[in-house]
Amino acid sequence: MKVLIFGSGGREHALAWAVKRSNRVTEVVCAPGNGGIAQVARCVPVDLKDLDAMVSLAVAEQPGLTIVGPELPLSLGIVDVLQRRGLRVFGPTRAAAMLESSKSFAKRFLQRHNIPTAKYVVCTTVAELEEAVEKFSTPIVIKADGLAAGKGVIICPSRQIAIEAGQGIFSGKLLGQPERQVVIEEFLEGDEISFLCLSDGKHVTPLVPAQDHKRIGEGDTGPNTGGMGVYSTDSMLQPAMSEWILRHIAEPTVRGMADEGTPFIGVLYCGLIMTARGPEVLEFNARFGDPETQAILMRLESDLVDALEACVDGTLDQTKMRWAPGAAACVVASSAGYPGSYKTGIPITGLTAAARIPTVEVFHSGSAAAGGQLLTSGGRVLGVTAAGSTLEEALARAYQAMAEIHFEGMYFRHDIGHRALRRRS
Ligand code: AMP
């Protein structure tokens, strides 16, 4: 079977790597892919903002299964169009992807279905915003309604700053384009957990949990990024807690979407915060996370394609996923200056030596092949990922591999997994 993957980052590299291990897969095509993905898949250029171009490509390739990586094509409705063209595609329809593409939709949905989440108000004018902030104690969380590539959430220490942030979102000053809705949210405190599940529209199967490190600086300081590292262990979520989250968050979400006529098929990524009153939903994503996917798929022992096909076929309840016990960790190497501006086109060395370290896979987020070498092409460049029987072992291997790799200005955090390691010591 031929599998087509849309996307160009580390998540898609990990997906291509995992898909390729299936003995039912004969060819992996990735559009547009990147320099690292080209080592495991045939890469075909495409603009991920251009729905028609993506559809033409899929129709021409006639894959047995299409996997959509990033949120933008999902929010454009690529799944709806490909289904109408008779293709088998893993991912939510445009209506179901609104759990991610509209925060106001997600919040109202959570409230309708009594799923725990922070208190909120949706505002459509500055006047509404000014009135509503009075009902919240500081700090106040201000969120843009739509997709904002991780830049749409502002934690505001005062009401005045919250109003200014909301104004900036409405006017377009903050995100480059104006937003019609702003969500004000109660600030919650606790550990964050990424709880990803597969869903076939009726049934839910959780993947192993993960914890992301969003900030650029060590000790979780500095601006937010797409994610500087992630780890996954069995002990980060006790079985009873995992079961609770499944019963009270993931399953009611999938049931609610089905009841409302927009069944959710794909990856339901529940971004949770473990508050004193229990787990609450911070956000939903309608896709695999990046870099969570890199660490999670390192632990997958069963066939990914079987599980994704079961979602498309509505038979997820008959499919069992098997996971390696222990841990996996992914440390991201980024370009100097990221998440601000950065240079690209810098040669990357040491990848072969890094790949020789047992259990290590280097997933490329932003690399391009040119003249027989790999060059940096993005802010996040590599996700150096390793598995181990303990988190310490997985991290040691990832950092050992990282020490082999070099590109000018390369930056990475040395403290991935620090919260888990501190809890244990
Ligand atoms: P989101 O895109 O909604 O997940 O928000 C991005 C990040 O902002 C989260 O990972 C949290 O660290 C933080 N955040 C979002 N909402 C809240 C909240 N209500 N309370 C505290 N932190 C939040």
Tab-separated table of C-alpha atoms and ligand atoms in Angstrom:
chain	number	residue	atom	x	y	z
A	1	MET	CA	0.000	0.000	0.000
A	2	LYS	CA	1.114	3.536	-0.751
A	3	VAL	CA	0.739	6.056	2.110
A	4	LEU	CA	0.685	9.817	1.505
A	5	ILE	CA	1.570	12.145	4.391
A	6	PHE	CA	0.941	15.904	4.239
A	7	GLY	CA	3.360	18.062	6.204
A	8	SER	CA	6.991	19.097	6.450
A	9	GLY	CA	8.149	18.846	10.051
A	10	GLY	CA	9.522	16.504	12.689
A	11	ARG	CA	6.047	15.102	13.313
A	12	GLU	CA	5.760	14.073	9.679
A	13	HIS	CA	9.280	12.609	9.732
A	14	ALA	CA	8.294	10.469	12.727
A	15	LEU	CA	5.024	9.485	11.032
A	16	ALA	CA	6.853	8.533	7.817
A	17	TRP	CA	9.392	6.509	9.823
A	18	ALA	CA	6.650	4.662	11.737
A	19	VAL	CA	4.498	4.080	8.643
A	20	LYS	CA	7.456	2.690	6.759
A	21	ARG	CA	7.947	0.012	9.403
A	22	SER	CA	4.538	-1.479	8.548
A	23	ASN	CA	5.017	-4.552	6.396
A	24	ARG	CA	1.862	-3.635	4.461
A	25	VAL	CA	3.377	-0.384	3.225
A	26	THR	CA	5.275	-0.428	-0.046
A	27	GLU	CA	5.780	3.295	-0.563
A	28	VAL	CA	5.654	6.449	1.559
A	29	VAL	CA	5.134	9.809	-0.134
A	30	CYS	CA	5.450	13.022	1.881
A	31	ALA	CA	4.271	16.403	0.638
A	32	PRO	CA	6.194	18.613	0.833
A	33	GLY	CA	8.482	16.798	3.327
A	34	ASN	CA	12.006	18.024	4.080
A	35	GLY	CA	15.631	16.992	3.709
A	36	GLY	CA	15.461	14.385	6.486
A	37	ILE	CA	12.098	12.986	5.435
A	38	ALA	CA	13.541	12.455	1.944
A	39	GLN	CA	15.675	9.690	3.478
A	40	VAL	CA	12.557	7.619	4.278
A	41	ALA	CA	9.941	8.862	1.808
A	42	ARG	CA	9.547	10.261	-1.695
A	43	CYS	CA	9.035	13.992	-1.164
A	44	VAL	CA	6.779	15.945	-3.536
A	45	PRO	CA	6.528	19.732	-3.327
A	46	VAL	CA	3.160	21.242	-2.360
A	47	ASP	CA	1.956	24.393	-0.619
A	48	LEU	CA	0.132	23.344	2.582
A	49	LYS	CA	-2.019	26.500	2.312
A	50	ASP	CA	-3.226	25.531	-1.179
A	51	LEU	CA	-6.149	23.125	-0.821
A	52	ASP	CA	-6.583	22.588	-4.586
A	53	ALA	CA	-2.908	21.736	-5.028
A	54	MET	CA	-3.015	19.204	-2.178
A	55	VAL	CA	-6.165	17.593	-3.552
A	56	SER	CA	-4.709	17.364	-7.091
A	57	LEU	CA	-1.597	15.734	-5.685
A	58	ALA	CA	-3.556	13.158	-3.671
A	59	VAL	CA	-5.820	12.356	-6.599
A	60	ALA	CA	-2.793	11.889	-8.866
A	61	GLU	CA	-0.947	9.695	-6.343
A	62	GLN	CA	-3.991	7.528	-5.445
A	63	PRO	CA	-2.595	6.462	-2.053
A	64	GLY	CA	-4.243	3.645	-0.094
A	65	LEU	CA	-4.171	5.935	2.947
A	66	THR	CA	-3.574	9.676	3.377
A	67	ILE	CA	-2.449	11.125	6.729
A	68	VAL	CA	-2.785	14.863	7.326
A	69	GLY	CA	-0.123	16.169	9.736
A	70	PRO	CA	-0.668	19.888	10.351
A	71	GLU	CA	-3.751	21.807	11.461
A	72	LEU	CA	-4.021	24.243	8.557
A	73	PRO	CA	-5.042	21.748	5.833
A	74	LEU	CA	-7.511	20.186	8.304
A	75	SER	CA	-9.101	23.561	8.985
A	76	LEU	CA	-9.298	24.151	5.209
A	77	GLY	CA	-11.346	20.947	4.902
A	78	ILE	CA	-8.876	18.688	3.112
A	79	VAL	CA	-10.404	15.575	4.678
A	80	ASP	CA	-13.913	16.471	3.442
A	81	VAL	CA	-12.670	17.002	-0.131
A	82	LEU	CA	-10.505	13.871	-0.261
A	83	GLN	CA	-13.356	11.748	1.118
A	84	ARG	CA	-15.656	13.096	-1.606
A	85	ARG	CA	-12.998	12.046	-4.118
A	86	GLY	CA	-13.190	8.506	-2.758
A	87	LEU	CA	-9.837	8.520	-0.952
A	88	ARG	CA	-9.197	6.955	2.439
A	89	VAL	CA	-7.916	9.689	4.707
A	90	PHE	CA	-6.972	9.779	8.378
A	91	GLY	CA	-7.953	13.052	10.043
A	92	PRO	CA	-11.031	15.031	11.115
A	93	THR	CA	-13.380	16.844	8.764
A	94	ARG	CA	-13.377	20.623	8.782
A	95	ALA	CA	-16.346	20.681	11.186
A	96	ALA	CA	-14.703	18.230	13.597
A	97	ALA	CA	-11.342	20.052	13.394
A	98	MET	CA	-13.088	23.095	14.882
A	99	LEU	CA	-12.204	21.623	18.269
A	100	GLU	CA	-8.778	23.049	17.452
A	101	SER	CA	-9.449	25.780	14.896
A	102	SER	CA	-11.901	27.722	17.085
A	103	LYS	CA	-11.234	28.112	20.799
A	104	SER	CA	-14.720	29.584	21.352
A	105	PHE	CA	-16.266	26.519	19.684
A	106	ALA	CA	-14.132	24.228	21.877
A	107	LYS	CA	-14.984	26.085	25.086
A	108	ARG	CA	-18.736	26.096	24.370
A	109	PHE	CA	-18.560	22.420	23.425
A	110	LEU	CA	-16.766	21.569	26.693
A	111	GLN	CA	-19.357	23.488	28.668
A	112	ARG	CA	-22.299	21.856	26.829
A	113	HIS	CA	-20.908	18.431	27.645
A	114	ASN	CA	-19.803	19.139	31.238
A	115	ILE	CA	-16.160	18.391	30.483
A	116	PRO	CA	-13.819	20.098	32.969
A	117	THR	CA	-12.127	23.245	31.668
A	118	ALA	CA	-11.206	26.740	32.895
A	119	LYS	CA	-14.017	29.301	33.317
A	120	TYR	CA	-14.266	31.570	30.298
A	121	VAL	CA	-16.086	34.323	28.455
A	122	VAL	CA	-16.125	34.808	24.669
A	123	CYS	CA	-16.003	38.481	23.589
A	124	THR	CA	-16.639	40.008	20.179
A	125	THR	CA	-15.964	43.687	21.044
A	126	VAL	CA	-13.508	45.635	23.179
A	127	ALA	CA	-16.430	46.911	25.276
A	128	GLU	CA	-17.453	43.323	26.098
A	129	LEU	CA	-13.848	42.519	26.906
A	130	GLU	CA	-13.534	45.504	29.271
A	131	GLU	CA	-16.664	44.454	31.117
A	132	ALA	CA	-15.765	40.749	31.246
A	133	VAL	CA	-12.199	41.125	32.608
A	134	GLU	CA	-13.720	42.551	35.810
A	135	LYS	CA	-15.137	39.092	36.565
A	136	PHE	CA	-11.677	37.444	36.520
A	137	SER	CA	-8.923	37.574	39.084
A	138	THR	CA	-5.366	38.079	37.855
A	139	PRO	CA	-3.434	36.684	36.120
A	140	ILE	CA	-5.927	36.544	33.251
A	141	VAL	CA	-5.508	34.393	30.163
A	142	ILE	CA	-6.389	36.005	26.833
A	143	LYS	CA	-6.724	33.798	23.751
A	144	ALA	CA	-7.304	34.491	20.079
A	145	ASP	CA	-10.178	32.387	18.758
A	146	GLY	CA	-8.488	30.985	15.658
A	147	LEU	CA	-5.296	29.136	14.744
A	148	ALA	CA	-2.297	31.228	15.760
A	149	ALA	CA	0.632	28.794	15.558
A	150	GLY	CA	1.167	28.935	19.327
A	151	LYS	CA	1.175	32.757	19.482
A	152	GLY	CA	-2.476	33.295	20.368
A	153	VAL	CA	-2.322	32.827	24.162
A	154	ILE	CA	-1.248	35.661	26.452
A	155	ILE	CA	-0.998	35.327	30.239
A	156	CYS	CA	-1.726	38.829	31.552
A	157	PRO	CA	-0.609	39.938	35.036
A	158	SER	CA	-3.195	42.779	35.199
A	159	ARG	CA	-6.656	43.612	33.837
A	160	GLN	CA	-5.193	46.554	31.902
A	161	ILE	CA	-2.674	44.281	30.157
A	162	ALA	CA	-5.493	41.792	29.441
A	163	ILE	CA	-7.542	44.538	27.780
A	164	GLU	CA	-4.543	45.677	25.734
A	165	ALA	CA	-3.817	42.079	24.661
A	166	GLY	CA	-7.447	41.610	23.619
A	167	GLN	CA	-7.384	44.902	21.693
A	168	GLY	CA	-4.197	43.790	19.948
A	169	ILE	CA	-5.869	40.526	18.911
A	170	PHE	CA	-9.032	42.268	17.646
A	171	SER	CA	-7.049	44.875	15.685
A	172	GLY	CA	-4.610	42.409	14.146
A	173	LYS	CA	-1.582	44.145	15.696
A	174	LEU	CA	-0.653	41.110	17.733
A	175	LEU	CA	-1.087	38.267	15.244
A	176	GLY	CA	-0.867	40.009	11.869
A	177	GLN	CA	-4.545	39.602	11.084
A	178	PRO	CA	-7.642	40.756	12.924
A	179	GLU	CA	-9.701	38.268	14.948
A	180	ARG	CA	-13.446	38.497	15.465
A	181	GLN	CA	-13.496	36.697	18.815
A	182	VAL	CA	-11.308	36.724	21.921
A	183	VAL	CA	-11.622	34.193	24.742
A	184	ILE	CA	-10.914	35.297	28.322
A	185	GLU	CA	-9.999	32.422	30.591
A	186	GLU	CA	-9.367	31.789	34.249
A	187	PHE	CA	-5.674	31.089	34.926
A	188	LEU	CA	-5.091	27.502	36.030
A	189	GLU	CA	-2.062	26.086	37.812
A	190	GLY	CA	-0.622	22.592	37.611
A	191	ASP	CA	1.498	20.228	35.560
A	192	GLU	CA	0.596	20.053	31.882
A	193	ILE	CA	0.107	16.684	30.179
A	194	SER	CA	-0.466	15.936	26.518
A	195	PHE	CA	-3.022	13.133	26.386
A	196	LEU	CA	-3.364	12.042	22.771
A	197	CYS	CA	-5.972	9.541	21.637
A	198	LEU	CA	-6.970	7.941	18.384
A	199	SER	CA	-10.660	8.061	17.564
A	200	ASP	CA	-12.735	6.395	14.866
A	201	GLY	CA	-15.703	8.641	15.627
A	202	LYS	CA	-17.127	6.242	18.230
A	203	HIS	CA	-14.273	4.566	20.073
A	204	VAL	CA	-11.208	6.036	21.743
A	205	THR	CA	-7.742	4.528	22.214
A	206	PRO	CA	-5.216	6.557	24.213
A	207	LEU	CA	-1.596	6.784	23.121
A	208	VAL	CA	1.146	6.953	25.773
A	209	PRO	CA	1.165	10.342	27.564
A	210	ALA	CA	3.780	13.029	26.984
A	211	GLN	CA	4.970	16.293	28.471
A	212	ASP	CA	6.141	19.118	26.248
A	213	HIS	CA	8.596	21.948	27.033
A	214	LYS	CA	7.224	25.040	25.310
A	215	ARG	CA	9.617	27.746	26.495
A	216	ILE	CA	12.915	28.444	24.763
A	217	GLY	CA	14.986	28.776	27.945
A	218	GLU	CA	16.135	26.286	30.538
A	219	GLY	CA	13.982	26.136	33.662
A	220	ASP	CA	10.988	26.997	31.429
A	221	THR	CA	11.931	30.620	30.909
A	222	GLY	CA	11.692	33.009	27.960
A	223	PRO	CA	9.245	33.086	25.059
A	224	ASN	CA	7.058	30.213	23.892
A	225	THR	CA	8.165	28.084	20.954
A	226	GLY	CA	6.641	25.267	18.910
A	227	GLY	CA	8.189	22.936	21.524
A	228	MET	CA	11.827	22.451	22.549
A	229	GLY	CA	11.565	18.896	23.770
A	230	VAL	CA	9.246	16.273	25.119
A	231	TYR	CA	9.319	13.040	27.061
A	232	SER	CA	6.974	10.155	27.628
A	233	THR	CA	7.060	7.671	30.498
A	234	ASP	CA	4.634	5.201	32.035
A	235	SER	CA	4.887	6.800	35.446
A	236	MET	CA	3.889	10.314	34.402
A	237	LEU	CA	0.240	9.274	34.540
A	238	GLN	CA	-0.999	6.622	36.981
A	239	PRO	CA	-3.360	4.055	35.380
A	240	ALA	CA	-6.326	5.249	37.482
A	241	MET	CA	-5.760	8.853	36.382
A	242	SER	CA	-5.396	7.806	32.777
A	243	GLU	CA	-8.687	5.939	33.051
A	244	TRP	CA	-10.364	8.979	34.626
A	245	ILE	CA	-9.202	11.220	31.792
A	246	LEU	CA	-10.446	8.708	29.249
A	247	ARG	CA	-13.890	8.397	30.887
A	248	HIS	CA	-14.436	12.063	31.783
A	249	ILE	CA	-12.640	13.942	29.012
A	250	ALA	CA	-11.711	11.976	25.874
A	251	GLU	CA	-14.751	9.682	25.589
A	252	PRO	CA	-17.352	12.380	26.334
A	253	THR	CA	-15.660	14.583	23.716
A	254	VAL	CA	-15.876	11.905	21.029
A	255	ARG	CA	-19.446	11.014	22.064
A	256	GLY	CA	-20.433	14.693	22.076
A	257	MET	CA	-19.007	15.292	18.614
A	258	ALA	CA	-20.853	12.238	17.264
A	259	ASP	CA	-24.112	13.313	18.939
A	260	GLU	CA	-23.786	16.756	17.369
A	261	GLY	CA	-23.440	15.235	13.889
A	262	THR	CA	-19.718	15.969	13.490
A	263	PRO	CA	-17.988	12.709	14.433
A	264	PHE	CA	-14.316	13.134	15.238
A	265	ILE	CA	-12.023	10.748	13.369
A	266	GLY	CA	-8.317	11.264	13.849
A	267	VAL	CA	-6.020	12.228	16.711
A	268	LEU	CA	-7.783	13.966	19.560
A	269	TYR	CA	-4.992	15.744	21.382
A	270	CYS	CA	-6.181	16.785	24.833
A	271	GLY	CA	-3.884	19.458	26.286
A	272	LEU	CA	-4.549	19.016	30.003
A	273	ILE	CA	-3.534	20.785	33.172
A	274	MET	CA	-3.526	18.780	36.404
A	275	THR	CA	-5.096	21.303	38.781
A	276	ALA	CA	-5.851	20.858	42.483
A	277	ARG	CA	-9.478	20.150	41.486
A	278	GLY	CA	-8.414	17.517	38.920
A	279	PRO	CA	-7.451	17.443	35.233
A	280	GLU	CA	-8.959	20.195	33.079
A	281	VAL	CA	-8.785	20.795	29.340
A	282	LEU	CA	-6.527	23.698	28.304
A	283	GLU	CA	-6.932	23.094	24.613
A	284	PHE	CA	-7.715	20.500	21.999
A	285	ASN	CA	-5.638	19.832	18.937
A	286	ALA	CA	-7.138	17.865	16.085
A	287	ARG	CA	-3.878	16.199	15.032
A	288	PHE	CA	-0.641	14.642	16.238
A	289	GLY	CA	1.453	17.087	18.299
A	290	ASP	CA	4.957	18.180	17.381
A	291	PRO	CA	7.306	17.177	19.057
A	292	GLU	CA	5.065	14.820	21.131
A	293	THR	CA	4.669	12.483	18.156
A	294	GLN	CA	8.417	11.941	17.897
A	295	ALA	CA	8.649	10.604	21.472
A	296	ILE	CA	5.303	8.782	21.431
A	297	LEU	CA	5.947	6.877	18.194
A	298	MET	CA	9.371	5.775	19.484
A	299	ARG	CA	7.435	3.728	22.048
A	300	LEU	CA	4.934	2.211	19.618
A	301	GLU	CA	5.565	-1.489	19.034
A	302	SER	CA	2.457	-2.356	17.015
A	303	ASP	CA	1.687	-1.296	13.448
A	304	LEU	CA	0.721	2.397	13.181
A	305	VAL	CA	-0.969	1.905	9.814
A	306	ASP	CA	-3.269	-0.801	11.260
A	307	ALA	CA	-4.395	1.611	13.990
A	308	LEU	CA	-4.920	4.561	11.624
A	309	GLU	CA	-6.839	2.373	9.176
A	310	ALA	CA	-9.033	1.123	12.028
A	311	CYS	CA	-9.943	4.772	12.683
A	312	VAL	CA	-10.925	5.266	9.041
A	313	ASP	CA	-12.930	1.998	9.081
A	314	GLY	CA	-14.654	2.597	12.444
A	315	THR	CA	-13.129	-0.555	13.955
A	316	LEU	CA	-10.782	0.948	16.521
A	317	ASP	CA	-12.393	-1.146	19.285
A	318	GLN	CA	-11.004	-4.264	17.588
A	319	THR	CA	-7.432	-2.958	17.356
A	320	LYS	CA	-4.938	-3.145	20.182
A	321	MET	CA	-1.920	-0.871	20.249
A	322	ARG	CA	1.220	-2.168	21.962
A	323	TRP	CA	3.717	0.155	23.636
A	324	ALA	CA	7.264	-0.401	24.842
A	325	PRO	CA	7.473	0.020	28.609
A	326	GLY	CA	9.957	2.596	29.863
A	327	ALA	CA	10.493	5.990	28.318
A	328	ALA	CA	11.302	8.054	25.262
A	329	ALA	CA	12.602	11.596	25.008
A	330	CYS	CA	13.034	14.080	22.184
A	331	VAL	CA	15.372	17.076	22.444
A	332	VAL	CA	14.947	19.773	19.803
A	333	ALA	CA	17.935	21.550	18.249
A	334	SER	CA	16.992	25.001	16.989
A	335	SER	CA	18.608	27.803	14.991
A	336	ALA	CA	20.223	30.754	16.806
A	337	GLY	CA	17.590	33.463	17.303
A	338	TYR	CA	14.552	31.142	17.277
A	339	PRO	CA	11.664	31.771	18.116
A	340	GLY	CA	12.608	35.199	16.735
A	341	SER	CA	14.334	35.610	13.372
A	342	TYR	CA	17.090	33.199	12.382
A	343	LYS	CA	19.385	32.324	9.488
A	344	THR	CA	18.901	29.235	7.339
A	345	GLY	CA	21.115	27.355	4.865
A	346	ILE	CA	23.706	26.356	7.492
A	347	PRO	CA	25.333	22.914	6.988
A	348	ILE	CA	24.432	20.226	9.552
A	349	THR	CA	27.122	17.665	10.474
A	350	GLY	CA	27.374	14.599	12.698
A	351	LEU	CA	24.033	13.021	11.799
A	352	THR	CA	25.542	9.657	10.849
A	353	ALA	CA	27.473	9.377	14.115
A	354	ALA	CA	24.354	10.377	16.088
A	355	ALA	CA	22.235	7.728	14.372
A	356	ARG	CA	24.725	5.008	15.422
A	357	ILE	CA	23.825	5.426	19.089
A	358	PRO	CA	21.399	2.641	20.095
A	359	THR	CA	17.666	3.509	20.003
A	360	VAL	CA	18.356	7.004	18.614
A	361	GLU	CA	16.352	8.481	15.743
A	362	VAL	CA	16.988	12.011	14.540
A	363	PHE	CA	13.749	13.453	13.164
A	364	HIS	CA	14.151	16.543	10.989
A	365	SER	CA	11.888	19.545	11.568
A	366	GLY	CA	13.607	22.030	9.298
A	367	SER	CA	16.305	20.715	6.995
A	368	ALA	CA	16.852	20.803	3.252
A	369	ALA	CA	19.088	18.639	1.073
A	370	ALA	CA	21.392	20.587	-1.243
A	371	GLY	CA	24.534	19.532	-3.076
A	372	GLY	CA	24.846	16.270	-1.186
A	373	GLN	CA	24.586	17.840	2.264
A	374	LEU	CA	21.832	18.788	4.682
A	375	LEU	CA	21.273	22.457	5.489
A	376	THR	CA	19.113	24.110	8.146
A	377	SER	CA	15.828	25.434	6.759
A	378	GLY	CA	13.737	26.316	9.829
A	379	GLY	CA	13.698	27.590	13.399
A	380	ARG	CA	13.376	24.132	14.859
A	381	VAL	CA	15.843	21.997	12.914
A	382	LEU	CA	16.117	18.522	14.487
A	383	GLY	CA	14.334	16.428	17.108
A	384	VAL	CA	16.936	14.085	18.556
A	385	THR	CA	14.867	11.238	19.958
A	386	ALA	CA	15.792	8.155	21.972
A	387	ALA	CA	14.106	5.370	23.896
A	388	GLY	CA	15.283	3.734	27.135
A	389	SER	CA	14.127	1.523	29.937
A	390	THR	CA	14.112	4.639	32.135
A	391	LEU	CA	13.734	8.342	31.404
A	392	GLU	CA	17.328	8.887	32.519
A	393	GLU	CA	18.540	6.359	29.961
A	394	ALA	CA	16.426	7.809	27.125
A	395	LEU	CA	17.659	11.330	27.923
A	396	ALA	CA	21.293	10.233	28.215
A	397	ARG	CA	21.125	8.675	24.747
A	398	ALA	CA	19.396	11.681	23.222
A	399	TYR	CA	22.001	14.053	24.683
A	400	GLN	CA	24.843	11.719	23.669
A	401	ALA	CA	23.505	11.860	20.103
A	402	MET	CA	23.077	15.622	20.324
A	403	ALA	CA	26.770	15.945	21.230
A	404	GLU	CA	27.664	14.415	17.834
A	405	ILE	CA	25.592	16.950	15.883
A	406	HIS	CA	26.676	20.407	14.930
A	407	PHE	CA	25.508	23.415	12.961
A	408	GLU	CA	26.548	27.001	13.490
A	409	GLY	CA	24.377	28.648	16.143
A	410	MET	CA	22.782	25.343	17.208
A	411	TYR	CA	20.812	25.708	20.439
A	412	PHE	CA	19.074	23.114	22.609
A	413	ARG	CA	17.803	22.886	26.147
A	414	HIS	CA	19.847	20.738	28.506
A	415	ASP	CA	16.996	20.173	30.962
A	416	ILE	CA	14.347	18.231	29.044
A	417	GLY	CA	12.460	16.026	31.507
A	418	HIS	CA	13.538	18.141	34.476
A	419	ARG	CA	10.101	18.115	36.117
A	420	ALA	CA	9.914	14.320	36.125
A	421	LEU	CA	13.517	13.940	37.268
A	422	ARG	CA	12.983	16.439	40.098
A	423	ARG	CA	9.815	14.656	41.253
A	424	ARG	CA	11.788	11.446	41.586
A	425	SER	CA	14.821	12.807	43.434
B	1	AMP	P1	-3.183	26.601	24.509
B	1	AMP	O1	-2.765	26.892	23.097
B	1	AMP	O2	-4.582	26.979	24.830
B	1	AMP	O3	-2.789	25.243	25.010
B	1	AMP	O4	-2.220	27.498	25.386
B	1	AMP	C1	-0.818	27.449	25.260
B	1	AMP	C2	-0.205	27.429	26.629
B	1	AMP	O5	-0.668	28.548	27.389
B	1	AMP	C3	-0.592	26.216	27.451
B	1	AMP	O6	0.234	25.126	27.154
B	1	AMP	C4	-0.427	26.731	28.853
B	1	AMP	O7	0.923	26.685	29.268
B	1	AMP	C5	-0.832	28.180	28.747
B	1	AMP	N1	-2.264	28.329	29.094
B	1	AMP	C6	-3.324	28.302	28.265
B	1	AMP	N2	-4.485	28.441	28.933
B	1	AMP	C7	-4.157	28.565	30.236
B	1	AMP	C8	-4.912	28.733	31.438
B	1	AMP	N3	-6.238	28.835	31.437
B	1	AMP	N4	-4.225	28.799	32.593
B	1	AMP	C9	-2.880	28.711	32.625
B	1	AMP	N5	-2.110	28.563	31.536
B	1	AMP	C10	-2.735	28.486	30.342
